Tab-separated table of C-alpha atoms and ligand atoms in Angstrom:
chain	number	residue	atom	x	y	z
A	1	UNK	CA	-20.556	-34.190	30.837
A	2	UNK	CA	-20.451	-31.021	28.763
A	3	UNK	CA	-22.202	-28.752	31.239
A	4	UNK	CA	-22.422	-28.737	35.039
A	5	UNK	CA	-24.171	-26.670	37.663
A	6	UNK	CA	-22.147	-25.459	40.623
A	7	UNK	CA	-24.222	-23.714	43.270
A	8	UNK	CA	-26.407	-21.285	41.278
A	9	UNK	CA	-24.256	-21.110	38.160
A	10	UNK	CA	-23.974	-23.076	34.901
A	11	UNK	CA	-20.601	-24.009	33.458
A	12	UNK	CA	-19.477	-25.633	30.207
A	13	UNK	CA	-16.544	-27.959	29.547
A	14	UNK	CA	-13.261	-26.191	28.768
A	15	UNK	CA	-10.422	-28.684	29.387
A	16	UNK	CA	-10.846	-32.447	29.808
A	17	UNK	CA	-8.953	-34.332	32.494
A	18	UNK	CA	-7.154	-36.365	29.826
A	19	UNK	CA	-5.692	-33.191	28.352
A	20	UNK	CA	-4.717	-31.895	31.790
A	21	UNK	CA	-2.858	-35.153	32.433
A	22	UNK	CA	-1.062	-35.064	29.087
A	23	UNK	CA	0.044	-31.474	29.576
A	24	UNK	CA	1.103	-32.148	33.173
A	25	UNK	CA	3.229	-35.093	32.024
A	26	UNK	CA	5.039	-32.858	29.516
A	27	UNK	CA	5.707	-30.184	32.133
A	28	UNK	CA	7.066	-32.868	34.469
A	29	UNK	CA	9.390	-34.222	31.778
A	30	UNK	CA	10.679	-30.690	31.130
A	31	UNK	CA	11.285	-30.110	34.849
A	32	UNK	CA	13.177	-33.407	35.181
A	33	UNK	CA	15.548	-32.110	32.502
A	34	UNK	CA	15.731	-28.501	33.761
A	35	UNK	CA	16.492	-29.535	37.351
A	36	UNK	CA	18.741	-32.530	36.678
A	37	UNK	CA	21.290	-32.966	39.487
A	38	UNK	CA	19.463	-30.430	41.655
A	39	UNK	CA	16.965	-30.821	44.451
A	40	UNK	CA	14.226	-28.206	44.043
A	41	UNK	CA	11.615	-27.250	46.639
A	42	UNK	CA	8.096	-27.386	45.205
A	43	UNK	CA	5.696	-25.023	46.969
A	44	UNK	CA	2.016	-25.371	46.106
A	45	UNK	CA	-0.337	-22.455	46.708
A	46	UNK	CA	-3.465	-23.702	48.453
A	47	UNK	CA	-6.293	-24.402	48.047
A	48	UNK	CA	-6.569	-24.414	44.288
A	49	UNK	CA	-3.304	-26.185	43.441
A	50	UNK	CA	-3.823	-29.400	45.418
A	51	UNK	CA	-4.848	-31.677	42.527
A	52	UNK	CA	-2.406	-30.201	40.005
A	53	UNK	CA	0.408	-30.410	42.553
A	54	UNK	CA	-0.342	-34.085	43.251
A	55	UNK	CA	-0.487	-35.023	39.566
A	56	UNK	CA	2.606	-32.978	38.697
A	57	UNK	CA	4.701	-34.450	41.509
A	58	UNK	CA	3.922	-37.972	40.261
A	59	UNK	CA	5.824	-37.056	37.072
A	60	UNK	CA	8.889	-35.716	38.899
A	61	UNK	CA	11.737	-38.224	39.057
A	62	UNK	CA	14.521	-36.059	40.464
A	63	UNK	CA	14.946	-35.668	44.254
A	64	UNK	CA	12.757	-32.842	45.542
A	65	UNK	CA	11.061	-31.402	48.606
A	66	UNK	CA	7.367	-30.563	48.722
A	67	UNK	CA	5.366	-28.066	50.746
A	68	UNK	CA	2.266	-25.907	50.614
A	69	UNK	CA	1.478	-22.322	51.504
A	70	UNK	CA	-1.729	-20.418	51.857
A	71	UNK	CA	-2.371	-16.795	51.006
A	72	UNK	CA	-5.274	-14.874	52.381
A	73	UNK	CA	-6.359	-11.625	50.791
A	74	UNK	CA	-8.999	-9.223	51.901
A	75	UNK	CA	-9.986	-5.662	51.052
A	76	UNK	CA	-8.124	-3.094	53.140
A	77	UNK	CA	-8.742	0.639	53.253
A	78	UNK	CA	-8.551	2.843	50.152
A	79	UNK	CA	-4.879	3.540	50.867
A	80	UNK	CA	-3.802	-0.040	51.577
A	81	UNK	CA	-5.805	-1.687	48.751
A	82	UNK	CA	-5.875	-5.472	48.983
A	83	UNK	CA	-4.149	-6.777	52.103
A	84	UNK	CA	-2.439	-10.125	51.742
A	85	UNK	CA	-0.869	-12.502	54.201
A	86	UNK	CA	1.104	-15.730	53.657
A	87	UNK	CA	0.920	-18.790	55.893
A	88	UNK	CA	3.345	-21.666	56.017
A	89	UNK	CA	6.171	-20.346	53.842
A	90	UNK	CA	9.329	-22.253	54.879
A	91	UNK	CA	12.139	-19.998	56.169
A	92	UNK	CA	14.856	-22.260	54.754
A	93	UNK	CA	14.838	-21.198	51.097
A	94	UNK	CA	18.252	-19.522	51.013
A	95	UNK	CA	20.330	-20.951	48.133
A	96	UNK	CA	17.533	-23.373	47.196
A	97	UNK	CA	15.860	-23.828	43.809
A	98	UNK	CA	12.227	-22.927	44.390
A	99	UNK	CA	9.315	-23.886	42.140
A	100	UNK	CA	6.013	-22.222	43.026
A	101	UNK	CA	2.983	-24.167	41.814
A	102	UNK	CA	-0.253	-22.256	41.175
A	103	UNK	CA	-3.674	-23.263	39.894
A	104	UNK	CA	-4.297	-20.055	37.984
A	105	UNK	CA	-2.701	-16.688	37.326
A	106	UNK	CA	-5.320	-14.009	36.766
A	107	UNK	CA	-4.171	-10.415	37.485
A	108	UNK	CA	-0.896	-11.808	38.843
A	109	UNK	CA	-1.019	-9.734	42.038
A	110	UNK	CA	-1.204	-12.744	44.389
A	111	UNK	CA	1.810	-14.313	42.739
A	112	UNK	CA	3.739	-11.033	42.787
A	113	UNK	CA	3.152	-10.805	46.516
A	114	UNK	CA	4.330	-14.387	47.149
A	115	UNK	CA	7.392	-13.881	44.941
A	116	UNK	CA	8.460	-10.824	46.947
A	117	UNK	CA	8.335	-12.896	50.135
A	118	UNK	CA	10.295	-15.747	48.567
A	119	UNK	CA	12.998	-13.499	47.080
A	120	UNK	CA	13.655	-11.951	50.515
A	121	UNK	CA	15.239	-15.266	51.502
A	122	UNK	CA	17.722	-15.152	48.602
A	123	UNK	CA	17.005	-18.529	46.996
A	124	UNK	CA	19.348	-19.751	44.240
A	125	UNK	CA	16.478	-19.608	41.724
A	126	UNK	CA	12.715	-19.122	41.632
A	127	UNK	CA	10.382	-20.285	38.894
A	128	UNK	CA	6.623	-20.438	38.702
A	129	UNK	CA	4.508	-23.243	37.284
A	130	UNK	CA	0.825	-22.515	36.757
A	131	UNK	CA	-1.790	-24.830	35.328
A	132	UNK	CA	-3.874	-21.986	33.910
A	133	UNK	CA	-2.962	-18.515	32.715
A	134	UNK	CA	-5.269	-15.735	31.555
A	135	UNK	CA	-3.119	-13.543	29.273
A	136	UNK	CA	-5.880	-10.954	28.890
A	137	UNK	CA	-6.224	-10.462	32.658
A	138	UNK	CA	-2.596	-10.094	33.717
A	139	UNK	CA	-1.769	-6.667	35.159
A	140	UNK	CA	1.814	-7.120	36.301
A	141	UNK	CA	4.865	-8.622	34.646
A	142	UNK	CA	6.041	-11.909	36.143
A	143	UNK	CA	9.484	-12.830	34.897
A	144	UNK	CA	9.535	-16.067	36.902
A	145	UNK	CA	6.555	-17.557	35.003
A	146	UNK	CA	8.275	-20.473	33.265
A	147	UNK	CA	5.796	-23.354	33.016
A	148	UNK	CA	2.223	-22.766	31.828
A	149	UNK	CA	-0.271	-25.574	31.370
A	150	UNK	CA	-2.929	-23.772	29.360
A	151	UNK	CA	-3.631	-20.216	28.311
A	152	UNK	CA	-7.350	-19.611	28.727
A	153	UNK	CA	-9.778	-16.784	27.910
A	154	UNK	CA	-10.537	-14.192	30.573
A	155	UNK	CA	-13.523	-16.070	31.978
A	156	UNK	CA	-14.284	-17.605	35.355
A	157	UNK	CA	-13.411	-21.310	35.588
A	158	UNK	CA	-14.080	-24.126	38.074
A	159	UNK	CA	-12.995	-27.714	38.581
A	160	UNK	CA	-9.751	-29.637	39.101
A	161	UNK	CA	-9.033	-27.746	42.337
A	162	UNK	CA	-10.691	-24.450	41.445
A	163	UNK	CA	-13.886	-23.462	43.231
A	164	UNK	CA	-16.966	-21.344	42.816
A	165	UNK	CA	-18.243	-20.239	46.231
A	166	UNK	CA	-16.342	-23.102	47.842
A	167	UNK	CA	-17.818	-25.756	45.536
A	168	UNK	CA	-16.615	-27.587	42.437
A	169	UNK	CA	-12.997	-28.283	43.431
A	170	UNK	CA	-13.607	-32.022	43.106
A	171	UNK	CA	-14.640	-31.898	39.429
A	172	UNK	CA	-12.197	-33.868	37.245
A	173	UNK	CA	-12.376	-31.522	34.266
A	174	UNK	CA	-12.176	-27.726	34.032
A	175	UNK	CA	-15.314	-25.778	33.147
A	176	UNK	CA	-15.938	-22.133	32.256
A	177	UNK	CA	-18.905	-20.040	33.311
A	178	UNK	CA	-21.738	-19.681	30.831
A	179	UNK	CA	-22.608	-15.953	30.778
B	1	5GP	P1	-4.690	-12.999	40.886
B	1	5GP	O1	-4.025	-12.409	42.090
B	1	5GP	O2	-3.739	-13.558	39.869
B	1	5GP	O3	-5.669	-12.041	40.258
B	1	5GP	O4	-5.650	-14.123	41.413
B	1	5GP	C1	-5.228	-15.386	41.672
B	1	5GP	C2	-6.253	-16.138	42.460
B	1	5GP	O5	-7.597	-15.742	42.152
B	1	5GP	C3	-6.149	-17.605	42.107
B	1	5GP	O6	-5.186	-18.256	42.892
B	1	5GP	C4	-7.575	-18.071	42.326
B	1	5GP	O7	-7.741	-18.393	43.672
B	1	5GP	C5	-8.440	-16.854	42.009
B	1	5GP	N1	-8.967	-16.910	40.635
B	1	5GP	C6	-8.623	-16.130	39.591
B	1	5GP	N2	-9.302	-16.463	38.483
B	1	5GP	C7	-10.108	-17.488	38.828
B	1	5GP	C8	-11.077	-18.280	38.102
B	1	5GP	O8	-11.345	-18.125	36.892
B	1	5GP	N3	-11.694	-19.260	38.800
B	1	5GP	C9	-11.451	-19.496	40.117
B	1	5GP	N4	-12.119	-20.489	40.702
B	1	5GP	N5	-10.557	-18.765	40.840
B	1	5GP	C10	-9.893	-17.779	40.192
């Protein structure tokens, strides 16, 4: 299927599931080497990361722990800007090797916020793995960004965990909006 309709919007194929799987396998192999003899904590950021997290973890052969967090963000006042809140972050990250798993990094502000919270606990190391990255949209430097599945153009995408108005997360492939 080269185009799909999600709610009222048309999308065209951007990345096939086969390619996602191949890339995920390579990232997993790299992590198995990078974290040899360690026991990292993988933390997936819901909802978008659920499929990527599941497929990535199947490639991980070293001992590891797995959890998920959720971040809500809503518009505050002019002075507070976007207000964010984290749910479910474990409070046992001191001296641990943490790997945050994201579906997509856009402006980077959500990730920056999560990273601040994680660093407060003084983990041994923190790295970020994101399936998708929009280099033209990033507005803040993220030194922890270590594993990137695909760099994509600054366009809205759905599928493989990512939604449009709550729909489309179940699509196997990733699609971009047709303007
Ligand atoms: P950031 O804080 O990096 O701007 O935004 C990150 C969040 O915005 C992602 O976790 C995701 O929920 C949402 N987002 C950003 N770009 C897209 C996109 O192209 N498609 C979808 N479905 N969500 C996106």
